[in-house]
Amino acid sequence: MYRSHNCGELRATHSNIEVTLAGWVQGVRDKGFMIYVDLRDRYGITQLYFDEDQSAKALMETAQKLGREFVIQVKGKVQERTSKNPNIPTGDVEILVSELNVLNGSKTPPFTIEDETDGGDDLRMKYRYLDIRRNPVKNSLVFRHKVAQAVRNYLSNDGFIEVETPYLIKSTPEGARDFVVPSRMNEGQFYALPQSPQTFKQLLMVGGMDKYFQIVKCFRDEDLRADRQPEFTQIDCEMAFVEQEDILNTFEGLTRHLLKEINGVDVDKFPRMLYDDAMRLYGNDKPDIRFGMEFGELNDVAKHKDFNVFNSAELVVGIAVPGGNSYTRKEIDKLIDWVKRPQVGALGMVYCRCNEDGTFKSSVDKFYDQDDLAKWAEVTGAKAGDLICVLSGNTNKVRAQLSALRMELAERLGLRKSDEFAPLWVMDFPLLEWDEDTERYHAMHHPFTSPKPGQLELLDSKPGEVKANAYDLVLNGNEIGGGSIRIHDKATQAIMLKHLGFSEEEARAQFGFLMDAFEYGAPPHGGIAFGLDRLVAILGGQETIRDFIAFPKNNSGRDVMIDAPAPIDDEQLQELNLKLNLKS
Ligand code: ASP
């Protein structure tokens, strides 16, 4: 038996019993005639004690040679400490060691294995197995497990069954590129790794499985954005014989259960907002509604006043920054620089101070009098003491810019509290989205999403206006889940694919299997998928997902520990019938 107890469980009530512990050496304090060693495992830290009077000489000598992260096993007696450490649960006791076995030595770790480490990101990733020994990472992984477990329990209790779907498949379009896997046995042919199990879960509905879920890896070869992982985990769900309302209720139930179970937070019925309203009021389809600062559209009150910047803009829109009138001129200039950064891209910013005495002072006083500015304040909801920030330009762009400013200011004002949870359903997304690069419509969600009833006819005349039976679940400004009611008949699916620019042959080649299945009694169905990594991070009060993933990739999609991706040797290339055509 390697251990009788773990390093987190001994208390004063265990005094005088013989125990065996095993773990890593956190640190050694050698006082000559007595030696203290902190022994660590997953469960905690226990102090080991050696002393000249009570311990054999050889034992003292071995203890003296211990280094950080050595793996050891000790036998000894639990005794109450003379000076207790109230900061750790085992702080009342220590082990008077009678036997010490060094199970394995350790090189000096490249960074300190402490809650606050001196290791930078790259180093921590390269030695991730050491990083995982640190409490913050270890606790995040335990936390993730708890969330996943709560999800499984809740859905299983509700009659869902977890079904595994294959990883070696053909492309499932979710808007990213596929990772492909060459097939050795089928020369010149490739599998794609699933961007999601979308088509398979729909086929499970045709197969009568009726309530499916799966905690599943998905793979998307996207240009990497900060805090995105090329492989990530979804809680993927699908139900048959349901309407949108059923899906919303079921997964609102799941989310409410998680908030209660994991965070001890009770949340009322989740508010719902139309996509169009989210864009109008927050400039964003995943608004953070923990705080106000809603957009006020100023076209009616700010145009036609000789100020050409506004007159030529498609949209003039502002927000009231609470207490913002206290900003100095310098601070406001900095804010203007902030919105002009390429990442935000505004050309400039107009502002208006709302003075305590009810007067206004704007950066465009030449064009607007006090009455005009009072209207700005009314539309943006600004009160005395606030600052109104106004951007103008192309509607989509300016909304995105002001949304970025809103989030930045809320962050600075401490309005994004991590212990506050504000879920929100955003509904009725557009079915199609215009893509500037390819100059074509794309499915905003995916091609299997059904249009709202009665809107199919609009596809020809006003494709951009067709709304989808699609919904997102937003939590604190993050999209944590998204789904839709699906098309479940072949004719509609064919029309949809045609509008997405697929020829009949292409549609057949890519999605023939699904369209065929629709001809064998496909039930009405719909579903949703949650991003587990992000959900866990938000429930854990953090916004970066990386520490909730055991072995994440870095921002260039690399695993720096195992050094992947990596070239493969010629023999393997040949077997796969691949020829490299490298430019350099
Ligand atoms: N497959 C979708 C996605 O990954 C989710 C869904 O529609 O259920 O976003």
Coordinates of C-alpha atoms and ligand atoms in Angstrom, one line a residue:
M1 CA 0.0 0.0 0.0
Y2 CA 1.6 3.3 -1.1
R3 CA -0.4 5.4 1.3
S4 CA -2.9 5.1 4.1
H5 CA -4.1 8.7 3.9
N6 CA -3.7 11.6 1.5
C7 CA -1.9 14.8 2.2
G8 CA -5.1 16.8 2.8
E9 CA -7.0 14.8 5.4
L10 CA -5.1 14.5 8.6
R11 CA -6.4 16.5 11.6
A12 CA -5.6 16.7 15.3
T13 CA -8.1 13.9 15.9
H14 CA -5.6 11.6 14.0
S15 CA -2.9 12.2 16.6
N16 CA -0.7 9.2 17.6
I17 CA -1.8 7.0 14.7
E18 CA 0.7 5.5 12.3
V19 CA 0.2 6.7 8.7
T20 CA 1.8 6.3 5.3
L21 CA 1.8 9.2 2.9
A22 CA 3.1 9.7 -0.5
G23 CA 3.6 12.8 -2.6
W24 CA 5.9 15.5 -3.9
V25 CA 8.3 17.6 -1.9
Q26 CA 6.9 21.2 -1.9
G27 CA 9.8 22.5 0.1
V28 CA 12.4 21.7 2.7
R29 CA 13.3 23.8 5.7
D30 CA 16.5 22.5 7.2
K31 CA 17.3 23.9 10.6
G32 CA 20.3 21.5 11.2
F33 CA 18.9 19.5 14.1
M34 CA 15.4 19.5 12.8
I35 CA 14.0 19.3 9.3
Y36 CA 10.6 20.3 8.0
V37 CA 9.3 19.0 4.7
D38 CA 6.1 20.0 3.1
L39 CA 4.6 17.0 1.3
R40 CA 2.0 17.7 -1.4
D41 CA -0.4 15.7 -3.4
R42 CA -3.7 16.5 -5.1
Y43 CA -5.5 16.8 -1.8
G44 CA -3.3 19.2 0.1
I45 CA -0.1 19.7 2.0
T46 CA 1.1 17.9 5.2
Q47 CA 4.1 18.9 7.2
L48 CA 6.7 16.2 7.8
Y49 CA 9.0 16.5 10.8
F50 CA 12.5 15.0 11.3
D51 CA 14.6 15.7 14.4
E52 CA 18.0 14.8 15.6
D53 CA 16.8 13.4 18.9
Q54 CA 14.0 11.2 17.6
S55 CA 15.1 10.3 14.1
A56 CA 17.9 7.9 13.0
K57 CA 21.0 9.5 11.5
A58 CA 20.6 7.9 8.1
L59 CA 17.0 9.2 8.0
M60 CA 18.2 12.7 8.8
E61 CA 20.8 12.5 6.0
T62 CA 18.2 11.3 3.4
A63 CA 15.9 14.1 4.4
Q64 CA 18.6 16.6 4.0
K65 CA 19.2 15.5 0.4
L66 CA 15.5 16.0 -0.6
G67 CA 14.9 18.5 -3.4
R68 CA 11.8 20.2 -4.7
E69 CA 9.4 17.9 -6.5
F70 CA 11.1 14.7 -5.3
V71 CA 8.5 11.9 -5.0
I72 CA 8.6 10.3 -1.6
Q73 CA 6.8 7.9 0.6
V74 CA 6.9 8.3 4.4
K75 CA 5.8 6.4 7.4
G76 CA 5.3 8.0 10.7
K77 CA 3.2 9.1 13.6
V78 CA 0.7 12.0 13.5
Q79 CA 1.4 14.5 16.2
E80 CA -0.1 17.9 17.1
R81 CA 2.1 20.7 16.2
T82 CA 3.4 23.1 18.8
S83 CA 3.0 26.1 16.5
K84 CA 0.0 25.5 14.3
N85 CA -0.7 26.9 10.8
P86 CA -4.2 28.2 10.6
N87 CA -3.9 28.8 6.9
I88 CA -4.0 25.1 5.8
P89 CA -6.6 22.5 6.8
T90 CA -3.8 20.1 8.0
G91 CA -2.1 22.9 9.9
D92 CA -2.7 21.5 13.3
V93 CA -0.6 18.3 12.7
E94 CA 2.7 17.0 11.4
I95 CA 4.1 13.6 10.9
L96 CA 7.1 12.5 12.9
V97 CA 8.7 10.5 10.2
S98 CA 10.2 7.1 11.0
E99 CA 10.7 5.8 7.4
L100 CA 11.5 7.7 4.2
N101 CA 11.6 6.2 0.7
V102 CA 12.6 8.3 -2.2
L103 CA 10.4 7.0 -5.0
N104 CA 11.9 9.3 -7.6
G105 CA 14.1 12.3 -7.8
S106 CA 13.3 15.5 -9.7
K107 CA 15.2 18.1 -11.5
T108 CA 14.7 21.6 -10.2
P109 CA 11.4 22.7 -11.8
P110 CA 11.7 25.5 -14.3
F111 CA 9.1 27.6 -12.4
T112 CA 7.8 27.6 -8.8
I113 CA 4.9 25.2 -8.1
E114 CA 3.0 27.8 -6.2
D115 CA -0.4 29.5 -6.6
E116 CA 1.4 32.6 -7.8
T117 CA 4.2 31.2 -10.0
D118 CA 7.2 32.9 -11.6
G119 CA 6.7 30.9 -14.8
G120 CA 5.5 32.8 -18.0
D121 CA 2.8 31.3 -20.2
D122 CA 5.1 29.6 -22.6
L123 CA 7.1 27.9 -19.9
R124 CA 4.0 26.8 -18.1
M125 CA 2.6 25.3 -21.3
K126 CA 5.9 23.5 -22.2
Y127 CA 5.9 21.9 -18.7
R128 CA 2.1 21.6 -18.4
Y129 CA 2.4 18.5 -16.2
L130 CA 4.2 20.7 -13.6
D131 CA 1.7 23.5 -14.1
I132 CA -1.1 21.0 -13.3
R133 CA 0.5 20.4 -9.9
R134 CA -0.3 24.1 -9.1
N135 CA -3.6 24.7 -7.2
P136 CA -5.1 27.2 -9.7
V137 CA -4.8 24.8 -12.6
K138 CA -5.6 21.7 -10.7
N139 CA -8.7 23.3 -9.2
S140 CA -9.8 24.4 -12.6
L141 CA -9.7 20.9 -13.9
V142 CA -11.6 19.6 -10.9
F143 CA -14.1 22.4 -11.4
R144 CA -14.5 21.4 -15.0
H145 CA -15.1 17.8 -14.0
K146 CA -17.9 19.0 -11.6
V147 CA -19.6 21.0 -14.3
A148 CA -19.4 18.1 -16.8
Q149 CA -20.7 15.7 -14.2
A150 CA -23.6 18.0 -13.3
V151 CA -24.5 18.3 -17.0
R152 CA -24.5 14.5 -17.4
N153 CA -26.6 14.0 -14.4
Y154 CA -29.1 16.6 -15.3
L155 CA -29.6 15.5 -18.8
S156 CA -29.6 11.8 -18.0
N157 CA -32.3 12.4 -15.4
D158 CA -34.3 14.2 -18.0
G159 CA -34.2 11.2 -20.3
F160 CA -31.3 12.2 -22.6
I161 CA -28.8 9.5 -23.6
E162 CA -25.2 10.1 -24.5
V163 CA -24.4 8.7 -27.9
E164 CA -20.9 8.9 -29.4
T165 CA -20.6 10.0 -33.0
P166 CA -17.6 9.4 -35.2
Y167 CA -14.5 11.7 -35.5
L168 CA -13.5 10.5 -38.9
I169 CA -16.2 11.9 -41.1
K170 CA -16.9 14.1 -44.1
S171 CA -17.1 17.9 -43.8
T172 CA -19.9 19.3 -41.5
P173 CA -20.2 23.0 -42.3
E174 CA -20.1 25.2 -39.3
G175 CA -18.4 28.1 -41.0
A176 CA -14.8 27.2 -40.4
R177 CA -12.2 25.1 -42.4
D178 CA -12.0 21.4 -41.7
F179 CA -9.0 19.6 -40.3
V180 CA -8.4 16.7 -42.7
V181 CA -7.0 13.3 -42.2
P182 CA -5.5 11.4 -45.1
S183 CA -6.8 7.9 -45.6
R184 CA -4.0 5.4 -46.2
M185 CA -6.3 2.7 -47.5
N186 CA -8.2 5.0 -49.8
E187 CA -5.6 6.7 -51.9
G188 CA -6.1 10.4 -52.4
Q189 CA -9.0 10.5 -50.1
F190 CA -9.5 12.3 -46.8
Y191 CA -11.6 12.3 -43.8
A192 CA -12.6 15.5 -42.1
L193 CA -12.7 15.9 -38.4
P194 CA -16.1 17.1 -37.2
Q195 CA -16.6 20.8 -36.7
S196 CA -19.6 19.6 -34.8
P197 CA -21.6 16.3 -34.7
Q198 CA -24.5 18.3 -36.4
T199 CA -25.5 15.9 -39.2
F200 CA -25.0 12.8 -37.0
K201 CA -27.2 14.1 -34.2
Q202 CA -29.9 14.9 -36.8
L203 CA -29.6 11.3 -38.1
L204 CA -30.0 10.1 -34.5
M205 CA -33.3 11.9 -34.5
V206 CA -34.3 10.1 -37.7
G207 CA -33.2 7.0 -35.9
G208 CA -35.7 7.7 -33.2
M209 CA -33.3 8.5 -30.4
D210 CA -35.4 11.5 -29.5
K211 CA -33.3 13.0 -26.7
Y212 CA -29.5 13.0 -27.4
F213 CA -26.6 14.6 -25.9
Q214 CA -22.8 14.2 -26.0
I215 CA -19.9 15.9 -24.4
V216 CA -17.7 15.9 -27.4
K217 CA -14.6 17.3 -29.0
C218 CA -15.1 19.5 -32.1
F219 CA -12.4 20.7 -34.5
R220 CA -12.3 23.9 -36.4
D221 CA -9.4 25.2 -38.4
E222 CA -10.0 28.9 -38.0
D223 CA -7.6 31.8 -38.1
L224 CA -6.7 31.8 -34.5
R225 CA -8.3 34.5 -32.3
A226 CA -7.3 35.1 -28.7
D227 CA -8.7 32.5 -26.4
R228 CA -10.0 30.2 -29.2
Q229 CA -8.8 26.6 -29.4
P230 CA -8.7 24.6 -32.7
E231 CA -10.1 21.7 -30.7
F232 CA -12.7 22.4 -28.1
T233 CA -15.5 20.7 -26.3
Q234 CA -19.3 21.0 -26.8
I235 CA -22.2 19.8 -24.9
D236 CA -24.1 18.8 -28.0
C237 CA -27.8 18.2 -27.7
E238 CA -30.7 17.4 -30.0
M239 CA -34.4 16.6 -29.4
A240 CA -37.2 15.3 -31.7
F241 CA -40.9 16.3 -31.7
V242 CA -40.1 19.7 -30.2
E243 CA -40.7 23.3 -31.0
Q244 CA -38.3 26.1 -30.2
E245 CA -40.1 26.8 -26.9
D246 CA -39.4 23.2 -25.7
I247 CA -35.7 23.5 -26.5
L248 CA -35.5 26.9 -24.7
N249 CA -37.2 25.6 -21.6
T250 CA -35.1 22.4 -21.5
F251 CA -31.8 24.1 -21.7
E252 CA -32.8 27.0 -19.6
G253 CA -33.5 24.4 -17.0
L254 CA -30.0 22.9 -17.5
T255 CA -28.3 26.3 -17.3
R256 CA -30.3 27.2 -14.2
H257 CA -29.4 23.9 -12.6
L258 CA -25.7 24.6 -13.2
L259 CA -25.9 28.1 -11.8
K260 CA -27.5 26.7 -8.7
E261 CA -25.5 23.6 -8.3
I262 CA -22.1 25.0 -9.2
N263 CA -22.4 28.7 -8.1
G264 CA -25.3 28.6 -5.6
V265 CA -27.0 31.3 -7.6
D266 CA -30.8 31.4 -8.2
V267 CA -31.7 33.0 -11.5
D268 CA -35.3 33.9 -12.6
K269 CA -36.7 33.1 -16.0
F270 CA -34.1 34.1 -18.6
P271 CA -35.0 37.2 -20.5
R272 CA -35.4 37.0 -24.2
M273 CA -34.3 39.5 -26.8
L274 CA -34.7 39.6 -30.5
Y275 CA -31.5 39.6 -32.5
D276 CA -32.6 42.9 -34.2
D277 CA -33.1 44.5 -30.7
A278 CA -29.8 43.2 -29.4
M279 CA -28.0 44.8 -32.4
R280 CA -29.9 48.1 -32.0
L281 CA -29.5 48.4 -28.2
Y282 CA -26.1 46.9 -27.7
G283 CA -24.5 46.7 -31.2
N284 CA -23.8 43.1 -30.5
D285 CA -25.6 39.7 -30.8
K286 CA -24.3 38.6 -27.4
P287 CA -24.9 41.6 -25.1
D288 CA -23.7 41.8 -21.6
I289 CA -26.8 42.9 -19.7
R290 CA -25.3 43.0 -16.3
F291 CA -25.2 46.7 -16.8
G292 CA -27.2 49.3 -18.8
M293 CA -25.4 51.8 -21.1
E294 CA -27.8 51.0 -23.9
F295 CA -27.3 52.6 -27.2
G296 CA -29.4 55.7 -28.1
E297 CA -29.8 56.2 -31.9
L298 CA -29.3 59.8 -32.6
N299 CA -30.1 60.1 -36.3
D300 CA -33.3 62.1 -35.7
V301 CA -31.8 64.5 -33.3
A302 CA -28.3 64.9 -34.6
K303 CA -28.6 65.0 -38.4
H304 CA -29.3 68.0 -40.6
K305 CA -27.5 70.5 -38.5
D306 CA -24.6 71.4 -40.7
F307 CA -22.3 68.8 -39.1
N308 CA -21.3 66.9 -42.2
V309 CA -19.7 64.0 -40.3
F310 CA -23.1 63.1 -38.9
N311 CA -25.1 64.1 -42.0
S312 CA -23.2 61.7 -44.2
A313 CA -23.3 58.9 -41.7
E314 CA -25.8 56.0 -42.0
L315 CA -26.0 55.8 -38.2
V316 CA -25.2 58.3 -35.4
V317 CA -25.4 56.4 -32.1
G318 CA -24.3 57.2 -28.5
I319 CA -24.0 55.8 -25.0
A320 CA -24.1 57.5 -21.6
V321 CA -21.1 56.7 -19.5
P322 CA -22.2 56.9 -15.8
G323 CA -20.2 59.5 -13.9
G324 CA -18.1 60.1 -17.1
N325 CA -18.3 63.9 -16.8
S326 CA -15.5 63.5 -14.2
Y327 CA -13.1 62.5 -16.9
T328 CA -10.4 65.1 -17.6
R329 CA -9.8 66.4 -21.1
K330 CA -6.8 64.2 -21.2
E331 CA -8.7 61.1 -20.2
I332 CA -11.3 61.8 -22.9
D333 CA -8.6 62.2 -25.5
K334 CA -7.2 58.9 -24.5
L335 CA -10.6 57.3 -24.9
I336 CA -10.8 58.9 -28.4
D337 CA -7.4 57.3 -29.2
W338 CA -8.7 54.0 -27.9
V339 CA -11.7 54.0 -30.3
K340 CA -9.3 54.9 -33.1
R341 CA -7.0 51.9 -32.5
P342 CA -7.1 49.6 -35.6
Q343 CA -8.7 46.9 -33.5
V344 CA -11.7 49.1 -32.9
G345 CA -11.5 51.3 -36.1
A346 CA -13.5 54.3 -35.4
L347 CA -12.5 57.5 -37.2
G348 CA -13.2 59.7 -34.2
M349 CA -15.6 60.3 -31.4
V350 CA -17.8 63.1 -30.5
Y351 CA -18.6 63.6 -26.8
C352 CA -20.9 65.7 -24.7
R353 CA -20.4 66.4 -21.0
C354 CA -23.6 66.5 -18.9
N355 CA -22.8 69.0 -16.2
E356 CA -24.2 68.8 -12.7
D357 CA -26.0 72.1 -13.2
G358 CA -28.0 70.7 -16.1
T359 CA -26.0 72.3 -18.9
F360 CA -24.1 70.5 -21.6
K361 CA -20.6 71.0 -23.1
S362 CA -19.9 69.1 -26.3
S363 CA -17.0 68.7 -28.7
V364 CA -19.3 70.0 -31.4
D365 CA -20.8 73.0 -29.7
K366 CA -20.4 74.9 -33.0
F367 CA -23.2 72.9 -34.5
Y368 CA -25.4 71.9 -31.6
D369 CA -27.1 74.2 -29.0
Q370 CA -28.2 73.3 -25.4
D371 CA -31.6 72.1 -26.7
D372 CA -30.1 69.8 -29.2
L373 CA -27.7 68.3 -26.6
A374 CA -30.6 67.9 -24.1
K375 CA -32.2 65.6 -26.8
W376 CA -29.0 63.6 -27.0
A377 CA -29.1 63.1 -23.3
E378 CA -32.8 62.1 -23.4
V379 CA -32.2 59.5 -26.2
T380 CA -29.1 58.0 -24.5
G381 CA -30.6 58.2 -21.0
A382 CA -27.7 60.4 -19.8
K383 CA -28.0 62.1 -16.4
A384 CA -26.2 65.0 -14.9
G385 CA -22.6 63.9 -14.3
D386 CA -22.5 61.5 -17.2
L387 CA -20.6 61.7 -20.4
I388 CA -22.2 60.9 -23.8
C389 CA -19.9 59.2 -26.3
V390 CA -21.1 59.3 -29.9
L391 CA -19.9 57.4 -32.9
S392 CA -21.1 57.6 -36.5
G393 CA -20.7 55.9 -39.8
N394 CA -21.8 52.6 -41.5
T395 CA -24.4 51.0 -39.3
N396 CA -22.8 47.6 -38.8
K397 CA -19.3 49.0 -38.3
V398 CA -20.4 51.8 -35.9
R399 CA -22.4 49.4 -33.8
A400 CA -19.5 47.1 -33.4
Q401 CA -17.2 50.0 -32.5
L402 CA -19.6 51.4 -29.9
S403 CA -20.2 47.9 -28.5
A404 CA -16.4 47.6 -28.0
L405 CA -16.3 50.9 -26.3
R406 CA -19.3 50.0 -24.1
M407 CA -17.6 46.8 -22.9
E408 CA -14.3 48.6 -22.3
L409 CA -15.8 51.3 -20.3
A410 CA -17.9 48.8 -18.3
E411 CA -14.8 46.9 -17.5
R412 CA -13.0 50.1 -16.4
L413 CA -16.0 51.1 -14.3
G414 CA -16.1 47.6 -12.6
L415 CA -19.6 46.9 -14.0
R416 CA -18.7 43.4 -15.2
K417 CA -18.8 41.6 -11.9
S418 CA -17.7 38.0 -12.2
D419 CA -20.0 36.8 -9.4
E420 CA -23.1 38.2 -11.1
F421 CA -24.8 36.1 -13.7
A422 CA -27.1 37.5 -16.4
P423 CA -28.2 34.9 -18.9
L424 CA -30.1 36.0 -22.0
W425 CA -31.7 34.2 -24.9
V426 CA -31.1 36.0 -28.2
M427 CA -33.7 34.9 -30.8
D428 CA -34.7 35.1 -34.4
F429 CA -31.3 35.4 -36.0
P430 CA -31.1 36.2 -39.7
L431 CA -31.0 32.9 -41.7
L432 CA -28.4 34.2 -44.0
E433 CA -25.4 36.5 -43.7
W434 CA -23.7 38.4 -46.5
D435 CA -20.1 37.6 -46.9
E436 CA -18.1 40.5 -48.2
D437 CA -15.1 38.4 -49.3
T438 CA -17.0 35.7 -51.3
E439 CA -19.8 38.1 -52.2
R440 CA -22.3 35.5 -51.3
Y441 CA -24.8 34.7 -48.7
H442 CA -23.7 32.2 -46.0
A443 CA -25.9 30.4 -43.5
M444 CA -25.5 32.4 -40.4
H445 CA -25.9 29.4 -38.1
H446 CA -25.6 26.4 -40.5
P447 CA -27.4 25.2 -43.6
F448 CA -29.7 22.9 -41.6
T449 CA -31.4 25.7 -39.7
S450 CA -35.0 26.2 -40.6
P451 CA -36.4 29.6 -41.6
K452 CA -39.2 31.0 -39.4
P453 CA -42.6 29.7 -40.6
G454 CA -43.8 31.5 -43.7
Q455 CA -40.5 33.1 -44.5
L456 CA -39.2 30.5 -47.0
E457 CA -40.9 32.5 -49.8
L458 CA -38.8 35.6 -49.0
L459 CA -35.6 33.7 -49.8
D460 CA -35.8 34.8 -53.5
S461 CA -36.8 38.4 -53.0
K462 CA -35.2 39.5 -49.7
P463 CA -32.8 36.8 -48.6
G464 CA -31.1 39.1 -46.1
E465 CA -34.4 39.7 -44.3
V466 CA -35.4 36.1 -43.7
K467 CA -35.3 35.2 -40.0
A468 CA -34.3 31.8 -38.7
N469 CA -35.7 29.6 -36.0
A470 CA -32.3 30.0 -34.3
Y471 CA -31.3 31.1 -30.8
D472 CA -28.2 31.7 -28.8
L473 CA -27.8 31.5 -25.1
V474 CA -25.7 34.4 -23.8
L475 CA -24.1 34.7 -20.4
N476 CA -22.4 37.8 -19.3
G477 CA -21.6 38.9 -22.8
N478 CA -20.4 35.5 -24.0
E479 CA -22.2 33.2 -26.3
I480 CA -22.3 30.0 -24.3
G481 CA -24.7 28.1 -26.6
G482 CA -26.5 28.2 -29.9
G483 CA -28.9 26.1 -31.8
S484 CA -31.9 26.0 -34.0
I485 CA -35.0 24.1 -35.1
R486 CA -33.9 22.2 -38.2
I487 CA -35.2 21.7 -41.6
H488 CA -36.5 18.1 -41.7
D489 CA -37.8 17.6 -45.2
K490 CA -35.8 17.1 -48.3
A491 CA -37.5 19.8 -50.5
T492 CA -36.8 22.6 -48.0
Q493 CA -33.3 21.5 -47.5
A494 CA -32.7 21.5 -51.2
I495 CA -34.0 25.0 -51.5
M496 CA -31.8 26.1 -48.7
L497 CA -28.7 24.6 -50.2
K498 CA -29.5 26.1 -53.6
H499 CA -29.7 29.6 -52.0
L500 CA -26.3 28.9 -50.4
G501 CA -24.8 28.5 -53.8
F502 CA -24.6 24.7 -54.0
S503 CA -25.4 23.1 -57.3
E504 CA -27.6 20.1 -57.2
E505 CA -24.6 17.8 -57.7
E506 CA -22.6 19.5 -55.0
A507 CA -25.6 19.3 -52.6
R508 CA -26.0 15.6 -53.4
A509 CA -22.3 14.8 -53.0
Q510 CA -22.0 16.6 -49.7
F511 CA -25.3 16.1 -48.0
G512 CA -27.0 13.4 -50.0
F513 CA -26.9 11.1 -46.9
L514 CA -28.9 13.6 -44.9
M515 CA -31.4 14.4 -47.6
D516 CA -31.9 10.7 -48.2
A517 CA -32.6 10.2 -44.5
F518 CA -35.2 12.9 -44.6
E519 CA -37.1 10.8 -47.0
Y520 CA -37.6 8.0 -44.4
G521 CA -39.8 9.7 -41.9
A522 CA -37.6 12.3 -40.3
P523 CA -39.3 13.8 -37.3
P524 CA -39.4 17.5 -36.6
H525 CA -36.3 18.2 -34.5
G526 CA -34.0 20.8 -33.1
G527 CA -31.2 21.3 -30.7
I528 CA -28.4 23.3 -29.3
A529 CA -24.7 23.1 -28.5
F530 CA -23.0 24.7 -25.6
G531 CA -19.3 25.5 -25.6
L532 CA -18.2 23.6 -22.5
D533 CA -14.7 25.3 -22.2
R534 CA -16.2 28.8 -22.1
L535 CA -19.2 27.8 -19.9
V536 CA -16.8 26.3 -17.3
A537 CA -14.6 29.4 -17.4
I538 CA -17.5 31.8 -16.9
L539 CA -19.0 29.7 -14.1
G540 CA -15.5 29.7 -12.6
G541 CA -15.6 33.5 -12.7
Q542 CA -12.9 33.8 -15.4
E543 CA -12.9 34.8 -19.0
T544 CA -10.0 32.8 -20.4
I545 CA -10.6 29.1 -21.2
R546 CA -7.1 27.9 -21.2
D547 CA -6.7 27.0 -17.6
F548 CA -9.8 24.9 -17.8
I549 CA -8.3 22.7 -20.5
A550 CA -5.7 20.2 -19.3
F551 CA -3.5 20.5 -22.4
P552 CA -4.4 23.5 -24.4
K553 CA -2.9 24.8 -27.6
N554 CA -1.2 28.2 -27.7
N555 CA -2.4 31.2 -29.8
S556 CA -0.8 29.8 -32.9
G557 CA -2.6 26.5 -32.5
R558 CA 0.6 24.7 -31.3
D559 CA 1.0 22.3 -28.5
V560 CA 4.4 23.5 -27.3
M561 CA 4.8 20.6 -24.9
I562 CA 4.7 17.8 -27.5
D563 CA 5.7 20.1 -30.3
A564 CA 2.7 19.6 -32.6
P565 CA 2.0 20.0 -35.4
A566 CA 5.2 18.5 -36.7
P567 CA 6.4 17.2 -40.1
I568 CA 6.0 13.5 -40.7
D569 CA 8.7 11.4 -42.3
D570 CA 8.9 10.5 -46.0
E571 CA 7.9 6.9 -45.4
Q572 CA 4.7 8.0 -43.8
L573 CA 4.1 10.5 -46.5
Q574 CA 4.5 7.8 -49.1
E575 CA 2.2 5.4 -47.4
L576 CA -0.4 8.1 -47.4
N577 CA 0.3 8.9 -51.0
L578 CA 1.0 12.5 -50.1
K579 CA 3.6 14.6 -51.8
L580 CA 4.7 17.8 -50.1
N581 CA 5.0 20.8 -52.2
L582 CA 6.7 23.2 -49.9
K583 CA 7.4 26.7 -51.3
S584 CA 10.6 27.4 -49.3
Ligands
ASP1 N1 -23.9 22.4 -34.4 C1 -24.2 23.7 -33.9 C2 -22.9 24.4 -33.5 O1 -21.9 23.8 -33.4 C3 -25.1 23.8 -32.7 C4 -26.5 23.3 -33.1 O2 -27.1 23.9 -34.0 O3 -27.0 22.5 -32.3 O4 -22.9 25.6 -33.4

